[in-house]
Short mmCIF file of C-alpha atoms in Angstrom, two decimals:
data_model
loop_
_atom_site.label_atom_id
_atom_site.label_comp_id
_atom_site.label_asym_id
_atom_site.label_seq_id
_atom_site.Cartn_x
_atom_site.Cartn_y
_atom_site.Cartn_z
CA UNK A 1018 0.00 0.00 0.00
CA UNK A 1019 0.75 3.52 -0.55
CA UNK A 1020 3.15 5.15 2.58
CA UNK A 1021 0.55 8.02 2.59
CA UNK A 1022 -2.38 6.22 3.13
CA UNK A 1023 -3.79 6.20 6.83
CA UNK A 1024 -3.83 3.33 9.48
CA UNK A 1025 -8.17 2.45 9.23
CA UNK A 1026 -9.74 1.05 12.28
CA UNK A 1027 -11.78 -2.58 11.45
CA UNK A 1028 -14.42 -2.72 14.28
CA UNK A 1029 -14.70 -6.03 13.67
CA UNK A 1030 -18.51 -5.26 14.42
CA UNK A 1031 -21.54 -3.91 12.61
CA UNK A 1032 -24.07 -1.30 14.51
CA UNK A 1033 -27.45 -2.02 15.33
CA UNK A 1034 -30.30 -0.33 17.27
CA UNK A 1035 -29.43 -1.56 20.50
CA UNK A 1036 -25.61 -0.82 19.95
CA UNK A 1037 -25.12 1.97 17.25
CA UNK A 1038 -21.52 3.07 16.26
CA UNK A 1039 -20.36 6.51 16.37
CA UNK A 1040 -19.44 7.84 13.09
CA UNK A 1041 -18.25 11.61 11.83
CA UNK A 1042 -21.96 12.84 11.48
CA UNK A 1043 -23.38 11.35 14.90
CA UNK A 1044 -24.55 8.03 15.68
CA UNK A 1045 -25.16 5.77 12.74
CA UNK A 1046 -28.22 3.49 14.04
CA UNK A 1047 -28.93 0.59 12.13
CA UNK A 1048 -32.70 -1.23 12.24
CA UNK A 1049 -32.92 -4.83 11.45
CA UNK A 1050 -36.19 -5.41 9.64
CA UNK A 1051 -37.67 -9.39 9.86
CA UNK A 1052 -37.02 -10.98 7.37
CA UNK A 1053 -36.15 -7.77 5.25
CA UNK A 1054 -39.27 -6.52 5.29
CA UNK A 1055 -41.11 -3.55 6.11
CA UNK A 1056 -44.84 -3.05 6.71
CA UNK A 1057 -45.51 0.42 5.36
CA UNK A 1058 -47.10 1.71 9.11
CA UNK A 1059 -42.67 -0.18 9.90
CA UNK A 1060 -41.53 2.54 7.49
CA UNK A 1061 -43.74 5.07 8.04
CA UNK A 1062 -42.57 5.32 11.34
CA UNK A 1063 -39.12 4.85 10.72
CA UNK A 1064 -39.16 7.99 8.37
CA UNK A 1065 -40.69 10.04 11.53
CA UNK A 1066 -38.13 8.77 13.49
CA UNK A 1067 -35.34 9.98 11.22
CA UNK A 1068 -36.20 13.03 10.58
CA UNK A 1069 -37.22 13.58 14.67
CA UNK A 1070 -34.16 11.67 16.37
CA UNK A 1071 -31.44 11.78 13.61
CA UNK A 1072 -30.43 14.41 10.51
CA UNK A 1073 -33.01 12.73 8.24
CA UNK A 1074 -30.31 10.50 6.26
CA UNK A 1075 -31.14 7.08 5.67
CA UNK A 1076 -28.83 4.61 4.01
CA UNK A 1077 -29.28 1.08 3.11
CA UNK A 1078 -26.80 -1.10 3.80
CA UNK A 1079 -25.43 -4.37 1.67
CA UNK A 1080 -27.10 -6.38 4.70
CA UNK A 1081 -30.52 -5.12 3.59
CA UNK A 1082 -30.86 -3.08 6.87
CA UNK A 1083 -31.58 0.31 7.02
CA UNK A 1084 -29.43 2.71 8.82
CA UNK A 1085 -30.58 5.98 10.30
CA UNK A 1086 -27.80 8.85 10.22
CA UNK A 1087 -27.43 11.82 12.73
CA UNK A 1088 -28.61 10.09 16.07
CA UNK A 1089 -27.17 11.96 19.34
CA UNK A 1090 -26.83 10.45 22.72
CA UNK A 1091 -29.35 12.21 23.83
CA UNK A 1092 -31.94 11.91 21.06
CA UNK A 1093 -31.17 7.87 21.14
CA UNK A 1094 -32.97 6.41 24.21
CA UNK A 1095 -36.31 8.78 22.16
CA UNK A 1096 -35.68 6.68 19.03
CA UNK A 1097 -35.53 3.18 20.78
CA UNK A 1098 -38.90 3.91 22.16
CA UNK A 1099 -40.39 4.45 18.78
CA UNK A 1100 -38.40 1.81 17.24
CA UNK A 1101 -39.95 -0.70 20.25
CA UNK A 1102 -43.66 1.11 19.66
CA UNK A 1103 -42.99 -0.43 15.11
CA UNK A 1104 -41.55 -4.21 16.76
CA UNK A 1105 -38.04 -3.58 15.55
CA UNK A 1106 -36.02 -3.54 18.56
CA UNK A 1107 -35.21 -6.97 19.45
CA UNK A 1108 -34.82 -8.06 23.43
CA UNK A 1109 -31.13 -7.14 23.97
CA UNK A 1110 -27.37 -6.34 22.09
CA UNK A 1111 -26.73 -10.26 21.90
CA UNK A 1112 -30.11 -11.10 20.22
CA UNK A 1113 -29.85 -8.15 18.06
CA UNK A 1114 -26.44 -8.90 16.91
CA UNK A 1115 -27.21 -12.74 16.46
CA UNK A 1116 -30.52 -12.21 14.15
CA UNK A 1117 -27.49 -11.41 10.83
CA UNK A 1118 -30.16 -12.62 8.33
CA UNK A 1119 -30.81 -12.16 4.70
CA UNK A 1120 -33.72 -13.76 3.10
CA UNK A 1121 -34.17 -13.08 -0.55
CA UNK A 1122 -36.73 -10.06 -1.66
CA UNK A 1123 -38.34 -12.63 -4.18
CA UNK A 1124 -39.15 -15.11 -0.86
CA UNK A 1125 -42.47 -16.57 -1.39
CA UNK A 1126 -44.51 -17.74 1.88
CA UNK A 1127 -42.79 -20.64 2.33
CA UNK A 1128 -39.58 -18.94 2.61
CA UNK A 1129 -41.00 -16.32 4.74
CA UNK A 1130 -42.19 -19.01 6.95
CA UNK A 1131 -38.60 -20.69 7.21
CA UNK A 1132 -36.79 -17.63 7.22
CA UNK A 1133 -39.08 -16.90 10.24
CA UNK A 1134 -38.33 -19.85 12.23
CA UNK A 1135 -34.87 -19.71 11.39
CA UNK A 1136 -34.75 -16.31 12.97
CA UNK A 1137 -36.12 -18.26 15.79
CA UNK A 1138 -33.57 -20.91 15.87
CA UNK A 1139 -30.44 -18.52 16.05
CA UNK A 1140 -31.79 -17.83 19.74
CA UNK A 1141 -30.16 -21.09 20.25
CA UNK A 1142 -26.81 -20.46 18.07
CA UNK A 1143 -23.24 -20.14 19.82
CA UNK A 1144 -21.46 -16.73 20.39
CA UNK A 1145 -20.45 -15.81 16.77
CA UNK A 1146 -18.43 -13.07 15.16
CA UNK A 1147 -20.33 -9.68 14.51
CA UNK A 1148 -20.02 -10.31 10.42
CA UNK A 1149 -21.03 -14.21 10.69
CA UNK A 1150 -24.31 -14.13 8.96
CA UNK A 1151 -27.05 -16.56 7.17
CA UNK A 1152 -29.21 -16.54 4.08
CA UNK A 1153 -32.06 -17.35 2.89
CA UNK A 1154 -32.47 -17.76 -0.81
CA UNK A 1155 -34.53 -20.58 -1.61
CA UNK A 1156 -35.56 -19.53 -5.12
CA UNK A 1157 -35.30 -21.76 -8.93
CA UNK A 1158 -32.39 -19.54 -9.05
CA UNK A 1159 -29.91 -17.94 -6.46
CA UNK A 1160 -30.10 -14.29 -6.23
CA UNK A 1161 -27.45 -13.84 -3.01
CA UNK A 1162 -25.03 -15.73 -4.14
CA UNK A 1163 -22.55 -12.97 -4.58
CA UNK A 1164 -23.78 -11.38 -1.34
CA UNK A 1165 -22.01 -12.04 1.76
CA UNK A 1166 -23.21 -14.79 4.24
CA UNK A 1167 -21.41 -18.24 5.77
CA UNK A 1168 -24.14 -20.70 5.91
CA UNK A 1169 -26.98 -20.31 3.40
CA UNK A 1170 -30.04 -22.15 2.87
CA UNK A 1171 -30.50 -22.73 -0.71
CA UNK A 1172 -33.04 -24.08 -3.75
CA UNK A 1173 -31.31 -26.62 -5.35
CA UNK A 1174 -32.91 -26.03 -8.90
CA UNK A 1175 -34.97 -29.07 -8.36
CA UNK A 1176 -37.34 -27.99 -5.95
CA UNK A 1177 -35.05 -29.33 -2.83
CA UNK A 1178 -33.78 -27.37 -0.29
CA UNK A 1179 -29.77 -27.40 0.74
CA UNK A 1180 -27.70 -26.19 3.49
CA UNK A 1181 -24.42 -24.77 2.59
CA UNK A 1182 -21.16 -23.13 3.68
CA UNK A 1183 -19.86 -19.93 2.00
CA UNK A 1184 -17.06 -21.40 -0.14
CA UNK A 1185 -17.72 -24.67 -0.38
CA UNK A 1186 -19.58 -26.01 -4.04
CA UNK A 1187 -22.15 -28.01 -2.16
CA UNK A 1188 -24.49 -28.39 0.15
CA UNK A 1189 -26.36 -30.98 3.03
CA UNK A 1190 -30.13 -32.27 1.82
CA UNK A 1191 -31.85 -30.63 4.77
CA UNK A 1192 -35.95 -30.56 4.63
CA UNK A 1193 -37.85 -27.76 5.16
CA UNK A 1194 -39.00 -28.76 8.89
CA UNK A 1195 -35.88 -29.20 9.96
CA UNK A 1196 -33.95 -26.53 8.44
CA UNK A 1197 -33.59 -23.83 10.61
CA UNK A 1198 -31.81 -26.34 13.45
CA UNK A 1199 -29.55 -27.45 11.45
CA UNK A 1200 -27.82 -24.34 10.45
CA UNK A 1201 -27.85 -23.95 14.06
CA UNK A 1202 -25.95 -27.17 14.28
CA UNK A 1203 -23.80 -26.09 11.37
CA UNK A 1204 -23.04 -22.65 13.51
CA UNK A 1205 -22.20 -24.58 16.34
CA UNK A 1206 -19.84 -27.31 14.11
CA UNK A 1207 -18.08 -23.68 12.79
CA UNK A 1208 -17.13 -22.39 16.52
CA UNK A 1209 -16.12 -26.09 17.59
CA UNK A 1210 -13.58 -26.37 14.84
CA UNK A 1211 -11.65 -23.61 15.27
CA UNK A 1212 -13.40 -20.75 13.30
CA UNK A 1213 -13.56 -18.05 15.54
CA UNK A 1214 -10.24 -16.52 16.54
CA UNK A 1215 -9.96 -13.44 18.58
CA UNK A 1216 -13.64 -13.00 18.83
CA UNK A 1217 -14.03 -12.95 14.03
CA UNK A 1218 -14.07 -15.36 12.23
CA UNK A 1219 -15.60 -16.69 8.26
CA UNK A 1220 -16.87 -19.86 6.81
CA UNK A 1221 -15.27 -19.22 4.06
CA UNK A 1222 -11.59 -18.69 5.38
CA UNK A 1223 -11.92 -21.81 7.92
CA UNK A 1224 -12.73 -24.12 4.52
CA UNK A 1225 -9.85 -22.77 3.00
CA UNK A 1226 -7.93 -24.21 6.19
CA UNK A 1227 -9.00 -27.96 4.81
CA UNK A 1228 -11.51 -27.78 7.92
CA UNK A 1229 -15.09 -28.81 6.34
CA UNK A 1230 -18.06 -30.70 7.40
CA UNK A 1231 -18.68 -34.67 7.50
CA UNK A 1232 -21.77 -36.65 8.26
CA UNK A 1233 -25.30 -35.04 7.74
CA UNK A 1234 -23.58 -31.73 7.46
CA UNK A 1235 -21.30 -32.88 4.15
CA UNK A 1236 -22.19 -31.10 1.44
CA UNK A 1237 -22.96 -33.24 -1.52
CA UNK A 1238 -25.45 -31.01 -3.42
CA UNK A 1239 -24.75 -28.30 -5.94
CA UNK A 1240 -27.05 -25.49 -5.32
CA UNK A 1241 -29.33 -23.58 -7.91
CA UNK A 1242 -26.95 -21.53 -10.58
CA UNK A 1243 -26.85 -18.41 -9.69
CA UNK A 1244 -29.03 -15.21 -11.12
CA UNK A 1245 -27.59 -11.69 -12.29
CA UNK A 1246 -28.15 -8.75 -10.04
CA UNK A 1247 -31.42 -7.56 -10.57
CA UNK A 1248 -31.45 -3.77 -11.41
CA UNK A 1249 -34.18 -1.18 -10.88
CA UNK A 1250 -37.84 -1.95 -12.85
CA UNK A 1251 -41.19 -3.98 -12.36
CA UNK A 1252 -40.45 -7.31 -11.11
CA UNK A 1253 -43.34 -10.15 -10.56
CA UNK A 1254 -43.26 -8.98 -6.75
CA UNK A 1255 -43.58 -5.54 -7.32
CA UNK A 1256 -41.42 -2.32 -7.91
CA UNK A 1257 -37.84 -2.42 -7.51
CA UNK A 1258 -36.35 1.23 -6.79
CA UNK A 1259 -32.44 2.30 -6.41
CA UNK A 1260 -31.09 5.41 -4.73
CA UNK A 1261 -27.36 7.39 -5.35
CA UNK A 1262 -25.37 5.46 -2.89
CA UNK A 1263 -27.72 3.68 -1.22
CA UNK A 1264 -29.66 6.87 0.30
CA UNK A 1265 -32.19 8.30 0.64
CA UNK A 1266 -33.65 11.48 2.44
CA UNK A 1267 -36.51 10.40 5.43
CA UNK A 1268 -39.35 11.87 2.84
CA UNK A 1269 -38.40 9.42 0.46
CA UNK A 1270 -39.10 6.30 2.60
CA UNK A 1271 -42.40 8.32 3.70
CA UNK A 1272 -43.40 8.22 0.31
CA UNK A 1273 -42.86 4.59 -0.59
CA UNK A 1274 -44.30 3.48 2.68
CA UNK A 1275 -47.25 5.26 1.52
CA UNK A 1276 -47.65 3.25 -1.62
CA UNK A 1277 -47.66 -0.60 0.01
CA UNK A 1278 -45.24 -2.69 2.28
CA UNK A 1279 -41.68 -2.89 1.48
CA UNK A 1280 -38.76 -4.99 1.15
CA UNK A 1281 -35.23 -4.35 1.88
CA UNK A 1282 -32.50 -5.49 -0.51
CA UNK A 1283 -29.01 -6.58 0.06
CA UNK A 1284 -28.51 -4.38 -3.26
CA UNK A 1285 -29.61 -1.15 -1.58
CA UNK A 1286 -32.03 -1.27 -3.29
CA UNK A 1287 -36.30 -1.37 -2.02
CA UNK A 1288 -38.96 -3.33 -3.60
CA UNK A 1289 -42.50 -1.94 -3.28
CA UNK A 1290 -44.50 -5.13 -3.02
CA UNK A 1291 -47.54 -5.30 -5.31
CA UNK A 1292 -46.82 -2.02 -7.31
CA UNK A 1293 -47.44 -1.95 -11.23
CA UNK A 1294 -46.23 1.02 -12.08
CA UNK A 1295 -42.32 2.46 -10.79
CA UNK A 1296 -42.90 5.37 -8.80
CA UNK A 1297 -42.74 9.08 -9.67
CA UNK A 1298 -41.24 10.39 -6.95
CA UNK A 1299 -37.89 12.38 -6.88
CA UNK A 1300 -34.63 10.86 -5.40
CA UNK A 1301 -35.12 7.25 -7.13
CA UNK A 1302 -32.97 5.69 -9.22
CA UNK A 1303 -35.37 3.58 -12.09
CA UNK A 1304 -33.51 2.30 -15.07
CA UNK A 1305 -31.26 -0.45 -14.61
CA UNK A 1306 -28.95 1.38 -17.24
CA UNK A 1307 -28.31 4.67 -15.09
CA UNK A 1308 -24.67 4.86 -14.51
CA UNK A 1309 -25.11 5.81 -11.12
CA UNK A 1310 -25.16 1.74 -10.77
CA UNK A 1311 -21.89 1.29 -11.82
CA UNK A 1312 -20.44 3.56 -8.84
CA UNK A 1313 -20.31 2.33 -5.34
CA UNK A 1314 -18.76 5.19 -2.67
CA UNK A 1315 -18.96 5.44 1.23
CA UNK A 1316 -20.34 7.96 3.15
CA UNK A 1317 -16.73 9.87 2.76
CA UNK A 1318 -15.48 12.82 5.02
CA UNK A 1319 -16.91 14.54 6.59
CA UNK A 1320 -19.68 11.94 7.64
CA UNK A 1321 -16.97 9.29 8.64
CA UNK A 1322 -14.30 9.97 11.25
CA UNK A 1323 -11.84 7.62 9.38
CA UNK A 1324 -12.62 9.01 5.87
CA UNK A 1325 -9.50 11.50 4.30
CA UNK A 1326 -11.25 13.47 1.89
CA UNK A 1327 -15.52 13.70 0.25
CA UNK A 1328 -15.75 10.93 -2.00
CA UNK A 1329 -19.19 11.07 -3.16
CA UNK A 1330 -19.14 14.34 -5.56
CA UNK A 1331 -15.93 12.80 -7.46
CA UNK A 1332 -18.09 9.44 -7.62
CA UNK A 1333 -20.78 11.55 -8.72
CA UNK A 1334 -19.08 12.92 -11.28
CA UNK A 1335 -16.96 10.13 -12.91
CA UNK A 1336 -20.68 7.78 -13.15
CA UNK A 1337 -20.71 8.54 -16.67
CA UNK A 1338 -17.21 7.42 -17.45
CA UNK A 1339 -17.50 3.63 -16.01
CA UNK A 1340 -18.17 1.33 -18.94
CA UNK A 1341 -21.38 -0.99 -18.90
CA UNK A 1342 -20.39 -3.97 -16.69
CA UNK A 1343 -17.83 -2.69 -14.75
CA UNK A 1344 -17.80 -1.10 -11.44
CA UNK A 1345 -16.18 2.22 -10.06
CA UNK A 1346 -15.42 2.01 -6.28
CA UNK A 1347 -14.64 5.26 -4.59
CA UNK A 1348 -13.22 4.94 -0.95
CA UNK A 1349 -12.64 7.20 1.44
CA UNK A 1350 -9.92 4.93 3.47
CA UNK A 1351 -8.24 2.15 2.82
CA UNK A 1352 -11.06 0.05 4.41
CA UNK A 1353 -13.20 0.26 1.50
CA UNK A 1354 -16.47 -0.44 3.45
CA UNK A 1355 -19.06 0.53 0.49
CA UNK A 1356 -17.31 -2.18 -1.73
CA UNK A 1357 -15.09 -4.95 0.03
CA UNK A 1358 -14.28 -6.96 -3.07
CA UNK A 1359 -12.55 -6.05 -6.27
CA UNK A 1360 -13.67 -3.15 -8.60
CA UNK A 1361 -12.71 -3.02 -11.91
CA UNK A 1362 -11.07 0.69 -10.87
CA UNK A 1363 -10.83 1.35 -7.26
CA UNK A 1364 -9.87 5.16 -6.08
CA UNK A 1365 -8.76 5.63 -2.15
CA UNK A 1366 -8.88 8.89 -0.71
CA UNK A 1367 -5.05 9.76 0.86
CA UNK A 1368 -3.74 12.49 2.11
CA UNK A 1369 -1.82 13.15 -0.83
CA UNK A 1370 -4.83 12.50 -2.89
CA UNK A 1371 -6.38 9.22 -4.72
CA UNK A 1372 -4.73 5.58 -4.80
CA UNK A 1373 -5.59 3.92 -8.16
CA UNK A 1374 -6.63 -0.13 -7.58
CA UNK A 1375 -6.99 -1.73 -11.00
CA UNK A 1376 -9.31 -4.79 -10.88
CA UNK A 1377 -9.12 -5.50 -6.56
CA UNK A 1378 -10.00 -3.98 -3.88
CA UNK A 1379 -9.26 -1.04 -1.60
CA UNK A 1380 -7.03 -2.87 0.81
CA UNK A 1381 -4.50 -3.38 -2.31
CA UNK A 1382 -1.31 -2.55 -3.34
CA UNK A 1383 -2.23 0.09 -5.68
CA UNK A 1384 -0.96 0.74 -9.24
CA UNK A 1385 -0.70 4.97 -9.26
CA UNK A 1386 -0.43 7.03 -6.05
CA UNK A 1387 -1.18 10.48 -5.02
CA UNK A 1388 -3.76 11.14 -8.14
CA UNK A 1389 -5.03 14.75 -7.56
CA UNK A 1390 -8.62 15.02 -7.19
CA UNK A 1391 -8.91 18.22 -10.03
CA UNK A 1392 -9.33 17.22 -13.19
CA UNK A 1393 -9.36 13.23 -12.55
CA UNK A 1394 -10.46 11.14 -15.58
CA UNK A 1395 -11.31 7.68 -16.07
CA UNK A 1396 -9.79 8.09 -19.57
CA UNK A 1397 -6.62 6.54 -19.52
CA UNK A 1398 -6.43 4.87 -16.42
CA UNK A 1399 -8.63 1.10 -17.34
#
C-alpha cells in the first residue's frame, strides 16, 4: 500500500439499534427489519423517526438493513422507544447482533415461513463473530449468491432445499421442517472447529484451512446456478427502486411506505411489493442502465471519522465514465467499506490524494499514487 495512506480502524462489528456506532456525522443506528421486510405503518414510522431523532439520512446497507444517520446520545434512548412502539427492537445487544439474516426479496410464503423460524432458531446459536451471517435464498435460481453470508439455505434447482457453507460447491439435503436447526448445528460445528479466533471469524476462510463438514452436514449437493443482479424496474413482486449510494432522504421512505409494504434489498435497493407502475417520486434511481449503478462510494469525510477526503461528488461525477459492466469504487480509506471486493477501478482517498486499484479492492497494493482530485479522468487509467 501507498506510505501516505492512513492506518483504518476494522471494528470487527456492525451497529445495530441496540448498539449503534459513532461515526463523523453522529450516531449511525442501524434497524434490522424481519425478514427484510417492512410493513408500510414499519416505514412510516421509521421515516418520523429519522427526521425527529437523527439528521433525516437514511442509508441502506449491503445487509438489507436500514441505517438511520445523525442520532445523538441524547436523542437515542427517544428513538428506541419508537423503534420498540414499530416491533423492531429486538430483546437485547446479543439477540440483536445474532438475528445477521438475509432472506431473498423474491421469498415466497414458504420462505418467509422458514426464514421466520430460522430467525427463531439462532436464539439457540453459539457466540459468533459480529459479520457471521445466514441466508435465505430458496428460489429456482440464487439471487445472493454474490452477497455475503457463511451458511446459506438454498433451492437446489430441483425444488429441494440445501444447506451450505460460503465457499464450499455443495451443500447438506436438509428438509424444510428441519432446516432452521440445522444451520444452528452447522453454527455450532463452525465455533467447535476452530473458526472463531480473537472473537471474528468466516466460513469461508476456515474451509480454505481444509476444515469442512462430515456426516449429515457434508455437502454433496450443488445449489441452484446463480441469477444476475437484478437492477431497478417492475419485477413479478412488485417495484424495484435504487437510490445514489444507497440513500435516501426520510421523505423518500415516507413516500414509498405510503404506496404498500416494502422490502429491503441486500442491493440497496427497495422493492415496493404489489406495485405496477415504478414510482414518480424524486430521489429514485429507475432504469437499470443509469450509470449511477456502476459507482459504489462510502459515506466519505466529513460523515466518517476515518474518511480522508468527500468521496461522493468525485463518484458523482466520474458515473458517466464507467463502462457498462464494470464497477467504479470510490473509498474514502483504505477500508473500503461501500465495496469490500474487487472493482474493476478502485480510487482511495489519501492524504496526498487518490490511490488507483486496477481490478481488486481497496485494501491493495495500488498501481498509481497520489492522483489529484482536479481534473481526474477515467480516460486513460482502465
Amino acid at each position: 500500500m501507498s506510505g501516505a495512506r492512513a492506518e483504518f480502524v476494522v471494528q470487527g462489528w456492525c451497529p445495530g439499534a441496540l448498539r449503534p456506532m459513532m461515526s463523523g456525522d453522529g450516531l449511525v443506528v442501524r434497524v434490522r427489519p424481519n425478514a427484510g421486510r417492512l410493513t408500510a405503518a414499519q416505514a412510516m414510522g421509521i421515516a418520523l423517526a429519522a427526521r425527529q431523532h437523527g439528521n433525516g439520512l437514511i442509508d441502506l446497507s449491503a445487509r438489507a438493513n436500514v441505517q438511520l444517520r445523525g442520532v445523538t446520545a441524547a436523542s437515542h434512548p427517544a428513538l428506541l422507544d419508537d423503534l420498540r412502539a414499530l416491533g423492531l427492537i429486538d430483546a437485547d445487544i446479543r439477540a440483536e447482533a445474532r438475528r445477521n439474516l438475509l432472506v431473498t426479496p423474491f421469498a415466497d410464503a414458504a420462505t418467509d415461513d422458514l426464514a421466520t423460524r430460522l430467525g427463531d432458531a439462532l436464539a439457540d446459536a453459539p457466540e459468533l463473530p459480529g459479520k457471521f451471517g445466514f441466508a435465505v435464498d430458496t428460489g429456482p435460481a440464487s439471487v445472493l449468491a454474490a452477497v455475503s453470508a457463511d451458511i446459506r439455505l438454498e433451492g437446489d434447482g430441483k425444488g429441494g432445499l440445501i444447506l451450505r457453507c460460503d465457499g464450499s460447491a455443495h451443500g447438506a439435503p436438509v428438509d424444510w421442517a428441519t432446516a432452521p436447526h440445522r444451520a444452528v448445528a452447522l453454527a455450532r460445528w463452525f465455533v467447535a472447529q476452530g473458526g472463531v479466533t480473537n472473537g471474528r471469524g468466516r466460513m469461508a476462510a476456515l474451509l480454505a484451512r481444509g476444515v469442512v463438514p462430515t456426516g449429515p452436514l457434508q455437502g454433496t449437493v450443488a445449489p441452484a446456478s446463480a441469477a444476475a443482479m437484478p437492477g431497478p424496474g417492475l419485477v413479478a413482486q412488485g417495484a424495484l427502486v435504487g437510490f445514489e449510494f444507497g440513500q435516501m432522504q426520510a421523505e423518500t421512505l415516507a413516500q414509498l411506505a405510503a404506496l404498500g409494504d416494502l422490502r429491503v434489498t441486500p442491493w440497496r435497493m427497495v422493492l415496493v411489493e404489489g406495485a405496477r407502475a415504478l414510482p414518480n417520486l424524486p430521489g429514485l434511481i429507475l432504469r437499470a442502465d443509469d450509470p449511477l449503478l456502476r459507482v459504489q462510494a462510502c459515506t466519505g469525510a466529513p460523515g466518517c471519522v476515518q474518511a480522508l477526503r468527500p468521496v461522493r461528488p468525485l463518484a458523482r461525477r466520474l458515473a458517466a465514465q464507467v463502462p457498462v459492466g464494470q464497477t467504479l469504487h470510490v473509498s474514502g480509506c483504505a477500508k473500503g467499506c461501500a465495496h469490500p471486493g474487487p472493482a474493476a477501478l478502485t480510487l482511495i482517498a489519501t492524504d496526498r490524494g487518490f490511490d488507483l486499484v486496477k481490478g481488486g479492492s481497496a485494501q491493495d497494493t495500488p498501481h498509481l499514487t497520489a492522483l489529484p482530485e482536479a481534473g481526474l479522468d477515467l480516460k486513460g487509467l482502465a
